[in-house]
Amino acid sequence: MASKILMPNPCATHVAYSASMVPRSHSSGQVCLPNYKSTAETTASISLSLVSSSLTSAMPAKSDKTNSARTPTLARMWREVHGCNNWEGLVEPLHPFLRQEIIRYGEFVTACYQAFDLDPSSKRYLTCKYGKKSLLREVGMGNSSYEVTKYIYATPDVSIPIQNEPSCGRWIGYVAVSSDDAARRLGRRDIVITFRGTVTNPEWIANFMSSLTPAKLDPNNPRPDVKVESGFLSLYTSNESDHDRFGLKSCREQLLSEVSRLLNLYKGEELSISLAGHSMGSSLALLLAYDIAELGLNRLGPDLDIVPVTVFSFGGPRVGNSGFKERCEELGVKVLRIVNVNDPITKLPGVFLNESFRVLGGRYEFPWSCSCYAHVGVEIVLDFFNMQNPSCVHDLGSYISLLRCPKKGDEVQKDEENIFIRARESILSSWAQNSTNMEPLRNAASNFVNLFQNV
């Protein structure tokens, strides 16, 4: 079989695609950015063909009116694809429209990595290499039929004395909106907000601030029981005002202002708000989705029409406690989590205190359950691992590659062993085969250490 359902958690839905090795379209890991220089043309052609096929498939095939009316299209199914029914009937097997939309939003996130400038000698260091009008074209998505309207910056409220990195805000992602032509083909005007993952050292420290704190994003109702990871919240809400009165506003203020502007600009149209992120970026996407819904920004008009808010999360960690999860569900925030079963990042924070630890025997809830982290939404679980490069388990390129070309069950033998055992065997194998040459062993050990430094 091509896939199977895994049900370790009765509160979540899982679909697993098995693969022993995924094509490495990018360098792996969360610390090292993907190396796109050697594959720029390939990445560009893939992005162009993907977005083109995604939009084209939304148009009815040329046929008589009766057949056209009966032919399912993305324009007719977009609400289901965006989770209005919690993706019921679309994940097993994975529906073609849902697959192509996941890949499409994944490519929008990939653009963040491609465009982020990490050259310290560059004038655009820690910002985007390109202007808003040329960004998507420069990364090979010129035919996406989306227009970038806003760049987003985040300011980690963390200082590292031994580092020389500037304390200014880092470019974290962008906001884009579908064109008139794309809106007709997609069935609605789509506002997309994408976030990259962790790259800079202050962002890493923010990731490790794994204590829960009340979100308090709604001034009229603080909801102290709704708690989120303090590092992610700091990255979302911190600004530069403490250092420079003319400095950047917080990531949150920038985003809420732009989302409100676009919702007002396209008021009266069919709209959707799609958020996508990888790793830390998926945490920011979920915080923004919750924030929009909690403040009611997606409720338009006197009849309170609700604009759907959907998060496409790639390799994302847990963000908040059970109170946060329940409130997101109450508000109708839809979250589709694409995870690799071997990816340790998706198991953090809350390795021990999580949704599986809250209830004893399915009946008795522990008194400290409000301090347990909990994942939000529906999961699609992939399964890939590369012995030569264990850190690929968190690589966004690997996620997208497997979604694009899943291995059939009869073509791949699934290894159920723990990732730690696999990595250990890789090192021992290198030792046995190269007892006189220590270089392969050093490489294998280095890959193993790098993987868990990335955690």
mmCIF file of C-alpha atoms in Angstrom, residues 8-387:
data_model
loop_
_atom_site.group_PDB
_atom_site.id
_atom_site.type_symbol
_atom_site.label_atom_id
_atom_site.label_comp_id
_atom_site.label_asym_id
_atom_site.label_seq_id
_atom_site.Cartn_x
_atom_site.Cartn_y
_atom_site.Cartn_z
ATOM 1 C CA PRO A 8 -0.641 6.902 18.409
ATOM 2 C CA ASN A 9 -2.756 9.844 19.528
ATOM 3 C CA PRO A 10 -6.560 9.570 19.367
ATOM 4 C CA CYS A 11 -6.775 13.356 19.099
ATOM 5 C CA ALA A 12 -4.843 13.545 15.829
ATOM 6 C CA THR A 13 -4.983 12.020 12.375
ATOM 7 C CA HIS A 14 -1.826 10.658 10.780
ATOM 8 C CA VAL A 15 -0.966 9.503 7.308
ATOM 9 C CA ALA A 16 2.465 7.973 6.746
ATOM 10 C CA TYR A 17 4.440 7.815 3.532
ATOM 11 C CA SER A 18 7.507 5.609 3.798
ATOM 12 C CA ALA A 19 10.826 6.224 2.102
ATOM 13 C CA SER A 20 14.285 4.945 2.967
ATOM 14 C CA MET A 21 15.969 7.911 1.310
ATOM 15 C CA VAL A 22 14.718 11.198 -0.085
ATOM 16 C CA PRO A 23 16.462 13.143 -2.870
ATOM 17 C CA ARG A 24 18.499 15.890 -1.234
ATOM 18 C CA SER A 25 17.357 18.949 -3.120
ATOM 19 C CA HIS A 26 18.945 21.190 -0.490
ATOM 20 C CA SER A 27 21.557 20.887 2.219
ATOM 21 C CA SER A 28 20.018 19.605 5.397
ATOM 22 C CA GLY A 29 19.350 20.804 8.886
ATOM 23 C CA GLN A 30 17.865 23.841 10.526
ATOM 24 C CA VAL A 31 21.077 25.704 11.306
ATOM 25 C CA CYS A 32 22.615 25.558 7.840
ATOM 26 C CA LEU A 33 20.567 27.168 5.121
ATOM 27 C CA PRO A 34 19.954 25.083 1.993
ATOM 28 C CA ASN A 35 22.592 25.555 -0.707
ATOM 29 C CA TYR A 36 20.600 26.619 -3.728
ATOM 30 C CA LYS A 37 23.457 27.923 -5.869
ATOM 31 C CA SER A 38 24.181 24.598 -7.516
ATOM 32 C CA THR A 39 20.532 23.801 -8.099
ATOM 33 C CA ALA A 40 19.076 27.226 -8.819
ATOM 34 C CA GLU A 41 17.914 26.366 -12.324
ATOM 35 C CA THR A 42 16.416 23.062 -11.188
ATOM 36 C CA THR A 43 14.611 24.681 -8.273
ATOM 37 C CA ALA A 44 13.303 27.421 -10.541
ATOM 38 C CA SER A 45 11.901 24.964 -13.088
ATOM 39 C CA ILE A 46 10.295 22.850 -10.374
ATOM 40 C CA SER A 47 8.668 25.901 -8.783
ATOM 41 C CA LEU A 48 7.411 27.190 -12.118
ATOM 42 C CA SER A 49 5.936 23.866 -13.178
ATOM 43 C CA LEU A 50 4.437 23.221 -9.739
ATOM 44 C CA VAL A 51 2.633 26.534 -9.422
ATOM 45 C CA SER A 52 1.574 26.449 -13.058
ATOM 46 C CA SER A 53 0.117 22.953 -12.757
ATOM 47 C CA SER A 54 -1.558 23.859 -9.462
ATOM 48 C CA LEU A 55 -3.384 26.826 -10.938
ATOM 49 C CA THR A 56 -4.137 25.107 -14.244
ATOM 50 C CA SER A 57 -5.696 22.132 -12.473
ATOM 51 C CA ALA A 58 -8.170 24.497 -10.864
ATOM 52 C CA MET A 59 -9.707 25.242 -14.285
ATOM 53 C CA PRO A 60 -12.408 22.924 -15.637
ATOM 54 C CA ALA A 61 -11.385 20.688 -18.500
ATOM 55 C CA LYS A 62 -12.753 21.608 -21.914
ATOM 56 C CA SER A 63 -15.913 19.548 -22.196
ATOM 57 C CA ASP A 64 -19.641 20.018 -22.387
ATOM 58 C CA LYS A 65 -21.391 21.998 -19.666
ATOM 59 C CA THR A 66 -22.709 18.930 -17.875
ATOM 60 C CA ASN A 67 -19.313 17.256 -17.546
ATOM 61 C CA SER A 68 -17.707 20.544 -16.562
ATOM 62 C CA ALA A 69 -20.218 21.026 -13.754
ATOM 63 C CA ARG A 70 -19.484 17.543 -12.429
ATOM 64 C CA THR A 71 -15.687 17.774 -12.673
ATOM 65 C CA PRO A 72 -14.133 18.542 -9.280
ATOM 66 C CA THR A 73 -11.766 21.490 -9.353
ATOM 67 C CA LEU A 74 -9.691 23.285 -6.752
ATOM 68 C CA ALA A 75 -11.898 26.329 -7.225
ATOM 69 C CA ARG A 76 -14.898 24.257 -6.080
ATOM 70 C CA MET A 77 -13.073 22.301 -3.369
ATOM 71 C CA TRP A 78 -10.839 24.955 -1.869
ATOM 72 C CA ARG A 79 -12.718 25.164 1.441
ATOM 73 C CA GLU A 80 -12.369 21.406 1.981
ATOM 74 C CA VAL A 81 -8.698 21.562 0.962
ATOM 75 C CA HIS A 82 -8.216 24.330 3.525
ATOM 76 C CA GLY A 83 -9.703 22.209 6.289
ATOM 77 C CA CYS A 84 -13.322 23.294 6.708
ATOM 78 C CA ASN A 85 -14.104 19.633 7.551
ATOM 79 C CA ASN A 86 -10.742 18.968 9.211
ATOM 80 C CA TRP A 87 -9.554 17.320 5.984
ATOM 81 C CA GLU A 88 -11.905 14.395 6.485
ATOM 82 C CA GLY A 89 -11.646 12.030 3.522
ATOM 83 C CA LEU A 90 -8.704 13.930 2.011
ATOM 84 C CA VAL A 91 -5.712 12.494 3.876
ATOM 85 C CA GLU A 92 -6.208 8.758 3.344
ATOM 86 C CA PRO A 93 -5.367 8.520 0.586
ATOM 87 C CA LEU A 94 -3.866 11.967 0.175
ATOM 88 C CA HIS A 95 -6.095 13.845 -2.261
ATOM 89 C CA PRO A 96 -4.273 15.249 -5.340
ATOM 90 C CA PHE A 97 -5.601 18.763 -4.727
ATOM 91 C CA LEU A 98 -4.463 18.672 -1.101
ATOM 92 C CA ARG A 99 -1.060 17.295 -2.079
ATOM 93 C CA GLN A 100 -0.483 20.021 -4.673
ATOM 94 C CA GLU A 101 -1.576 22.754 -2.273
ATOM 95 C CA ILE A 102 0.758 21.472 0.464
ATOM 96 C CA ILE A 103 3.649 21.448 -1.996
ATOM 97 C CA ARG A 104 2.703 24.878 -3.346
ATOM 98 C CA TYR A 105 2.703 26.470 0.107
ATOM 99 C CA GLY A 106 5.920 24.612 0.902
ATOM 100 C CA GLU A 107 7.517 26.269 -2.125
ATOM 101 C CA PHE A 108 6.407 29.675 -0.841
ATOM 102 C CA VAL A 109 8.298 28.898 2.386
ATOM 103 C CA THR A 110 11.328 27.680 0.413
ATOM 104 C CA ALA A 111 11.438 31.116 -1.197
ATOM 105 C CA CYS A 112 12.187 32.597 2.248
ATOM 106 C CA TYR A 113 15.333 30.494 2.537
ATOM 107 C CA GLN A 114 16.423 31.214 -1.005
ATOM 108 C CA ALA A 115 16.033 34.962 -0.574
ATOM 109 C CA PHE A 116 17.527 35.364 2.922
ATOM 110 C CA ASP A 117 20.946 37.045 2.779
ATOM 111 C CA LEU A 118 23.507 35.483 5.125
ATOM 112 C CA ASP A 119 26.570 37.186 3.662
ATOM 113 C CA PRO A 120 28.029 39.431 6.432
ATOM 114 C CA SER A 121 29.714 41.608 3.798
ATOM 115 C CA SER A 122 26.437 42.285 2.008
ATOM 116 C CA LYS A 123 24.476 45.496 2.444
ATOM 117 C CA ARG A 124 21.390 43.325 2.766
ATOM 118 C CA TYR A 125 22.817 41.077 5.482
ATOM 119 C CA LEU A 126 20.018 39.398 7.493
ATOM 120 C CA THR A 127 17.403 40.849 5.157
ATOM 121 C CA CYS A 128 15.962 39.814 1.813
ATOM 122 C CA LYS A 129 18.280 39.824 -1.207
ATOM 123 C CA TYR A 130 15.544 41.098 -3.519
ATOM 124 C CA GLY A 131 12.868 43.755 -3.687
ATOM 125 C CA LYS A 132 9.217 42.862 -3.172
ATOM 126 C CA LYS A 133 8.353 43.133 -6.862
ATOM 127 C CA SER A 134 11.149 40.781 -7.956
ATOM 128 C CA LEU A 135 11.309 38.273 -5.075
ATOM 129 C CA LEU A 136 9.147 35.517 -6.529
ATOM 130 C CA ARG A 137 10.656 35.933 -9.972
ATOM 131 C CA GLU A 138 14.206 35.725 -8.608
ATOM 132 C CA VAL A 139 13.501 32.436 -6.809
ATOM 133 C CA GLY A 140 11.857 30.858 -9.853
ATOM 134 C CA MET A 141 8.223 31.498 -8.940
ATOM 135 C CA GLY A 142 7.517 34.288 -11.382
ATOM 136 C CA ASN A 143 4.445 32.461 -12.685
ATOM 137 C CA SER A 144 2.921 31.996 -9.233
ATOM 138 C CA SER A 145 0.381 34.776 -9.909
ATOM 139 C CA TYR A 146 0.971 36.178 -6.411
ATOM 140 C CA GLU A 147 2.217 39.656 -5.551
ATOM 141 C CA VAL A 148 4.374 40.261 -2.477
ATOM 142 C CA THR A 149 2.882 43.154 -0.507
ATOM 143 C CA LYS A 150 4.912 43.237 2.700
ATOM 144 C CA TYR A 151 8.212 42.046 4.155
ATOM 145 C CA ILE A 152 8.135 40.904 7.774
ATOM 146 C CA TYR A 153 10.933 41.351 10.312
ATOM 147 C CA ALA A 154 11.294 39.816 13.765
ATOM 148 C CA THR A 155 13.437 41.099 16.621
ATOM 149 C CA PRO A 156 14.571 38.422 19.080
ATOM 150 C CA ASP A 157 14.452 39.824 22.602
ATOM 151 C CA VAL A 158 17.757 38.082 23.261
ATOM 152 C CA SER A 159 21.348 39.355 23.327
ATOM 153 C CA ILE A 160 24.511 37.281 22.929
ATOM 154 C CA PRO A 161 27.548 39.256 24.148
ATOM 155 C CA ILE A 162 30.070 37.026 22.354
ATOM 156 C CA GLN A 163 28.342 37.402 19.001
ATOM 157 C CA ASN A 164 28.890 40.237 16.547
ATOM 158 C CA GLU A 165 25.462 39.985 14.971
ATOM 159 C CA PRO A 166 23.545 43.282 14.923
ATOM 160 C CA SER A 167 20.610 43.614 17.296
ATOM 161 C CA CYS A 168 18.263 44.758 14.547
ATOM 162 C CA GLY A 169 15.263 42.836 13.292
ATOM 163 C CA ARG A 170 15.853 39.946 10.918
ATOM 164 C CA TRP A 171 13.853 39.340 7.771
ATOM 165 C CA ILE A 172 11.588 36.451 8.684
ATOM 166 C CA GLY A 173 9.146 36.169 5.781
ATOM 167 C CA TYR A 174 6.635 37.971 3.626
ATOM 168 C CA VAL A 175 2.962 38.556 2.861
ATOM 169 C CA ALA A 176 1.620 37.995 -0.657
ATOM 170 C CA VAL A 177 -1.788 38.078 -2.302
ATOM 171 C CA SER A 178 -3.106 36.257 -5.367
ATOM 172 C CA SER A 179 -3.715 38.229 -8.556
ATOM 173 C CA ASP A 180 -7.162 38.752 -10.096
ATOM 174 C CA ASP A 181 -6.523 35.957 -12.577
ATOM 175 C CA ALA A 182 -5.330 33.549 -9.896
ATOM 176 C CA ALA A 183 -8.261 34.458 -7.668
ATOM 177 C CA ARG A 184 -10.681 33.397 -10.412
ATOM 178 C CA ARG A 185 -8.879 30.103 -10.906
ATOM 179 C CA LEU A 186 -8.405 29.339 -7.209
ATOM 180 C CA GLY A 187 -11.988 30.214 -6.329
ATOM 181 C CA ARG A 188 -11.065 33.004 -3.915
ATOM 182 C CA ARG A 189 -8.553 35.765 -3.199
ATOM 183 C CA ASP A 190 -5.769 34.109 -1.221
ATOM 184 C CA ILE A 191 -3.671 36.037 1.302
ATOM 185 C CA VAL A 192 -0.537 33.995 2.037
ATOM 186 C CA ILE A 193 1.920 34.655 4.862
ATOM 187 C CA THR A 194 5.112 32.613 5.013
ATOM 188 C CA PHE A 195 7.906 32.278 7.582
ATOM 189 C CA ARG A 196 11.357 30.732 7.388
ATOM 190 C CA GLY A 197 12.880 28.601 10.147
ATOM 191 C CA THR A 198 15.671 29.279 12.618
ATOM 192 C CA VAL A 199 18.929 30.646 11.201
ATOM 193 C CA THR A 200 20.565 33.201 13.515
ATOM 194 C CA ASN A 201 21.965 32.586 16.990
ATOM 195 C CA PRO A 202 19.471 34.806 18.869
ATOM 196 C CA GLU A 203 16.673 32.878 17.164
ATOM 197 C CA TRP A 204 18.191 29.635 18.424
ATOM 198 C CA ILE A 205 18.235 30.948 21.981
ATOM 199 C CA ALA A 206 14.607 32.028 21.596
ATOM 200 C CA ASN A 207 13.816 28.456 20.518
ATOM 201 C CA PHE A 208 15.307 27.058 23.706
ATOM 202 C CA MET A 209 13.306 29.342 26.010
ATOM 203 C CA SER A 210 10.941 26.427 26.507
ATOM 204 C CA SER A 211 8.808 27.738 29.351
ATOM 205 C CA LEU A 212 5.083 28.334 29.041
ATOM 206 C CA THR A 213 3.721 31.830 29.531
ATOM 207 C CA PRO A 214 0.209 33.285 29.079
ATOM 208 C CA ALA A 215 -0.236 34.581 25.538
ATOM 209 C CA LYS A 216 -2.456 37.540 26.537
ATOM 210 C CA LEU A 217 -2.861 38.705 22.942
ATOM 211 C CA ASP A 218 -6.422 39.925 23.431
ATOM 212 C CA PRO A 219 -6.374 42.977 25.748
ATOM 213 C CA ASN A 220 -10.087 42.602 26.440
ATOM 214 C CA ASN A 221 -9.756 38.999 27.579
ATOM 215 C CA PRO A 222 -6.237 37.922 28.664
ATOM 216 C CA ARG A 223 -7.225 34.227 29.043
ATOM 217 C CA PRO A 224 -4.464 33.237 31.524
ATOM 218 C CA ASP A 225 -5.054 29.534 30.847
ATOM 219 C CA VAL A 226 -3.997 29.942 27.203
ATOM 220 C CA LYS A 227 -0.220 29.580 27.351
ATOM 221 C CA VAL A 228 2.492 29.457 24.678
ATOM 222 C CA GLU A 229 6.235 28.898 24.555
ATOM 223 C CA SER A 230 7.938 32.066 25.822
ATOM 224 C CA GLY A 231 10.671 32.159 23.174
ATOM 225 C CA PHE A 232 8.237 32.019 20.265
ATOM 226 C CA LEU A 233 6.038 34.649 21.913
ATOM 227 C CA SER A 234 9.050 36.912 22.449
ATOM 228 C CA LEU A 235 10.053 36.630 18.801
ATOM 229 C CA TYR A 236 6.465 37.411 17.778
ATOM 230 C CA THR A 237 5.885 40.414 20.054
ATOM 231 C CA SER A 238 9.303 42.072 20.634
ATOM 232 C CA ASN A 239 10.241 45.310 18.857
ATOM 233 C CA GLU A 240 13.200 47.670 18.659
ATOM 234 C CA SER A 241 11.629 50.515 20.618
ATOM 235 C CA ASP A 242 13.784 49.760 23.653
ATOM 236 C CA HIS A 243 16.927 50.450 21.592
ATOM 237 C CA ASP A 244 15.716 52.928 18.974
ATOM 238 C CA ARG A 245 12.539 54.969 19.046
ATOM 239 C CA PHE A 246 12.546 54.907 15.251
ATOM 240 C CA GLY A 247 13.100 51.151 15.174
ATOM 241 C CA LEU A 248 10.925 48.427 13.724
ATOM 242 C CA LYS A 249 7.570 47.562 15.166
ATOM 243 C CA SER A 250 7.104 44.012 16.409
ATOM 244 C CA CYS A 251 6.544 41.144 14.029
ATOM 245 C CA ARG A 252 3.009 40.992 15.398
ATOM 246 C CA GLU A 253 2.238 44.669 14.737
ATOM 247 C CA GLN A 254 3.600 44.479 11.207
ATOM 248 C CA LEU A 255 1.505 41.407 10.401
ATOM 249 C CA LEU A 256 -1.785 42.486 11.967
ATOM 250 C CA SER A 257 -1.552 45.850 10.218
ATOM 251 C CA GLU A 258 -0.956 44.283 6.793
ATOM 252 C CA VAL A 259 -3.582 41.572 7.204
ATOM 253 C CA SER A 260 -6.152 44.185 8.242
ATOM 254 C CA ARG A 261 -5.234 46.346 5.257
ATOM 255 C CA LEU A 262 -5.634 43.494 2.776
ATOM 256 C CA LEU A 263 -8.910 42.309 4.299
ATOM 257 C CA ASN A 264 -10.322 45.818 3.951
ATOM 258 C CA LEU A 265 -8.909 46.205 0.447
ATOM 259 C CA TYR A 266 -10.619 43.045 -0.814
ATOM 260 C CA LYS A 267 -13.746 43.289 1.319
ATOM 261 C CA GLY A 268 -16.711 41.764 -0.477
ATOM 262 C CA GLU A 269 -14.632 39.089 -2.228
ATOM 263 C CA GLU A 270 -14.282 35.421 -1.327
ATOM 264 C CA LEU A 271 -11.120 35.373 0.807
ATOM 265 C CA SER A 272 -8.784 32.952 2.519
ATOM 266 C CA ILE A 273 -5.842 33.502 4.874
ATOM 267 C CA SER A 274 -3.152 30.864 4.372
ATOM 268 C CA LEU A 275 -0.143 30.737 6.681
ATOM 269 C CA ALA A 276 2.874 28.512 6.050
ATOM 270 C CA GLY A 277 6.140 28.020 7.885
ATOM 271 C CA HIS A 278 8.970 25.611 8.491
ATOM 272 C CA SER A 279 10.274 24.748 11.961
ATOM 273 C CA MET A 280 10.293 27.950 14.049
ATOM 274 C CA GLY A 281 8.406 29.618 11.209
ATOM 275 C CA SER A 282 5.482 27.261 11.684
ATOM 276 C CA SER A 283 5.295 28.386 15.320
ATOM 277 C CA LEU A 284 5.039 32.025 14.247
ATOM 278 C CA ALA A 285 2.414 31.053 11.668
ATOM 279 C CA LEU A 286 0.300 29.371 14.342
ATOM 280 C CA LEU A 287 0.659 32.302 16.757
ATOM 281 C CA LEU A 288 -0.476 34.691 14.022
ATOM 282 C CA ALA A 289 -3.409 32.462 13.067
ATOM 283 C CA TYR A 290 -4.538 32.330 16.693
ATOM 284 C CA ASP A 291 -4.027 36.085 17.070
ATOM 285 C CA ILE A 292 -6.112 36.911 13.970
ATOM 286 C CA ALA A 293 -8.943 34.664 15.100
ATOM 287 C CA GLU A 294 -8.836 35.747 18.754
ATOM 288 C CA LEU A 295 -9.046 39.428 17.792
ATOM 289 C CA GLY A 296 -11.779 38.663 15.264
ATOM 290 C CA LEU A 297 -9.923 40.247 12.337
ATOM 291 C CA ASN A 298 -11.224 37.505 10.051
ATOM 292 C CA ARG A 299 -14.866 38.352 10.840
ATOM 293 C CA LEU A 300 -16.056 40.743 8.164
ATOM 294 C CA GLY A 301 -19.259 42.711 7.730
ATOM 295 C CA PRO A 302 -22.393 43.077 9.867
ATOM 296 C CA ASP A 303 -23.332 39.427 9.247
ATOM 297 C CA LEU A 304 -19.890 38.395 10.583
ATOM 298 C CA ASP A 305 -18.760 36.447 7.533
ATOM 299 C CA ILE A 306 -15.713 34.456 8.616
ATOM 300 C CA VAL A 307 -12.595 34.313 6.446
ATOM 301 C CA PRO A 308 -10.998 30.846 6.822
ATOM 302 C CA VAL A 309 -7.605 30.850 8.549
ATOM 303 C CA THR A 310 -5.423 27.829 7.757
ATOM 304 C CA VAL A 311 -1.870 26.951 8.788
ATOM 305 C CA PHE A 312 0.359 24.651 6.735
ATOM 306 C CA SER A 313 3.112 23.626 9.145
ATOM 307 C CA PHE A 314 6.288 21.857 7.986
ATOM 308 C CA GLY A 315 8.393 20.195 10.692
ATOM 309 C CA GLY A 316 6.933 22.423 13.372
ATOM 310 C CA PRO A 317 7.414 22.089 17.154
ATOM 311 C CA ARG A 318 4.691 22.344 19.761
ATOM 312 C CA VAL A 319 3.682 25.946 20.426
ATOM 313 C CA GLY A 320 1.400 26.016 23.463
ATOM 314 C CA ASN A 321 -0.421 24.088 26.142
ATOM 315 C CA SER A 322 -3.717 22.219 26.009
ATOM 316 C CA GLY A 323 -5.568 25.477 26.707
ATOM 317 C CA PHE A 324 -3.997 27.009 23.602
ATOM 318 C CA LYS A 325 -4.939 23.966 21.523
ATOM 319 C CA GLU A 326 -8.542 24.010 22.728
ATOM 320 C CA ARG A 327 -8.906 27.744 22.126
ATOM 321 C CA CYS A 328 -7.562 27.401 18.561
ATOM 322 C CA GLU A 329 -10.171 24.716 17.921
ATOM 323 C CA GLU A 330 -12.939 26.891 19.390
ATOM 324 C CA LEU A 331 -11.931 29.763 17.113
ATOM 325 C CA GLY A 332 -11.943 27.544 14.035
ATOM 326 C CA VAL A 333 -8.227 27.864 13.295
ATOM 327 C CA LYS A 334 -7.307 24.976 10.995
ATOM 328 C CA VAL A 335 -3.809 23.486 11.196
ATOM 329 C CA LEU A 336 -2.338 20.845 8.909
ATOM 330 C CA ARG A 337 0.965 19.604 10.275
ATOM 331 C CA ILE A 338 3.325 17.859 7.874
ATOM 332 C CA VAL A 339 5.932 16.024 9.956
ATOM 333 C CA ASN A 340 8.639 13.425 9.536
ATOM 334 C CA VAL A 341 8.258 10.689 12.107
ATOM 335 C CA ASN A 342 12.069 10.772 12.541
ATOM 336 C CA ASP A 343 12.284 14.550 12.975
ATOM 337 C CA PRO A 344 13.160 15.369 16.628
ATOM 338 C CA ILE A 345 12.140 19.025 16.234
ATOM 339 C CA THR A 346 8.487 17.983 15.947
ATOM 340 C CA LYS A 347 8.733 16.362 19.367
ATOM 341 C CA LEU A 348 9.826 19.575 21.074
ATOM 342 C CA PRO A 349 9.199 21.268 23.397
ATOM 343 C CA GLY A 350 7.533 18.972 25.872
ATOM 344 C CA VAL A 351 9.364 15.728 25.187
ATOM 345 C CA PHE A 352 7.845 14.333 28.379
ATOM 346 C CA LEU A 353 5.144 16.807 29.403
ATOM 347 C CA ASN A 354 2.908 16.698 26.344
ATOM 348 C CA GLU A 355 -0.585 15.748 25.187
ATOM 349 C CA SER A 356 0.174 12.042 25.750
ATOM 350 C CA PHE A 357 1.069 12.633 29.394
ATOM 351 C CA ARG A 358 -1.964 14.676 30.440
ATOM 352 C CA VAL A 359 -4.412 11.855 31.013
ATOM 353 C CA LEU A 360 -3.922 8.568 32.851
ATOM 354 C CA GLY A 361 -5.670 5.605 31.285
ATOM 355 C CA GLY A 362 -7.749 7.943 29.140
ATOM 356 C CA ARG A 363 -9.832 8.898 32.186
ATOM 357 C CA TYR A 364 -7.911 10.761 34.880
ATOM 358 C CA GLU A 365 -6.378 14.141 34.087
ATOM 359 C CA PHE A 366 -3.258 15.110 36.022
ATOM 360 C CA PRO A 367 -3.411 18.393 37.977
ATOM 361 C CA TRP A 368 -0.418 19.740 36.036
ATOM 362 C CA SER A 369 -2.017 19.086 32.646
ATOM 363 C CA CYS A 370 -2.279 22.843 31.977
ATOM 364 C CA SER A 371 1.534 22.872 31.937
ATOM 365 C CA CYS A 372 1.755 20.192 29.259
ATOM 366 C CA TYR A 373 2.525 21.126 25.670
ATOM 367 C CA ALA A 374 0.074 20.000 22.998
ATOM 368 C CA HIS A 375 0.163 19.861 19.212
ATOM 369 C CA VAL A 376 -2.693 21.545 17.337
ATOM 370 C CA GLY A 377 -4.487 20.201 14.284
ATOM 371 C CA VAL A 378 -4.261 17.254 11.894
ATOM 372 C CA GLU A 379 -0.990 15.534 11.057
ATOM 373 C CA ILE A 380 0.284 14.031 7.818
ATOM 374 C CA VAL A 381 3.275 11.935 8.837
ATOM 375 C CA LEU A 382 6.120 11.238 6.435
ATOM 376 C CA ASP A 383 8.909 8.751 7.079
ATOM 377 C CA PHE A 384 12.365 9.419 5.706
ATOM 378 C CA PHE A 385 15.918 9.025 6.950
ATOM 379 C CA ASN A 386 19.338 9.162 5.286
ATOM 380 C CA MET A 387 22.122 7.189 6.977
#
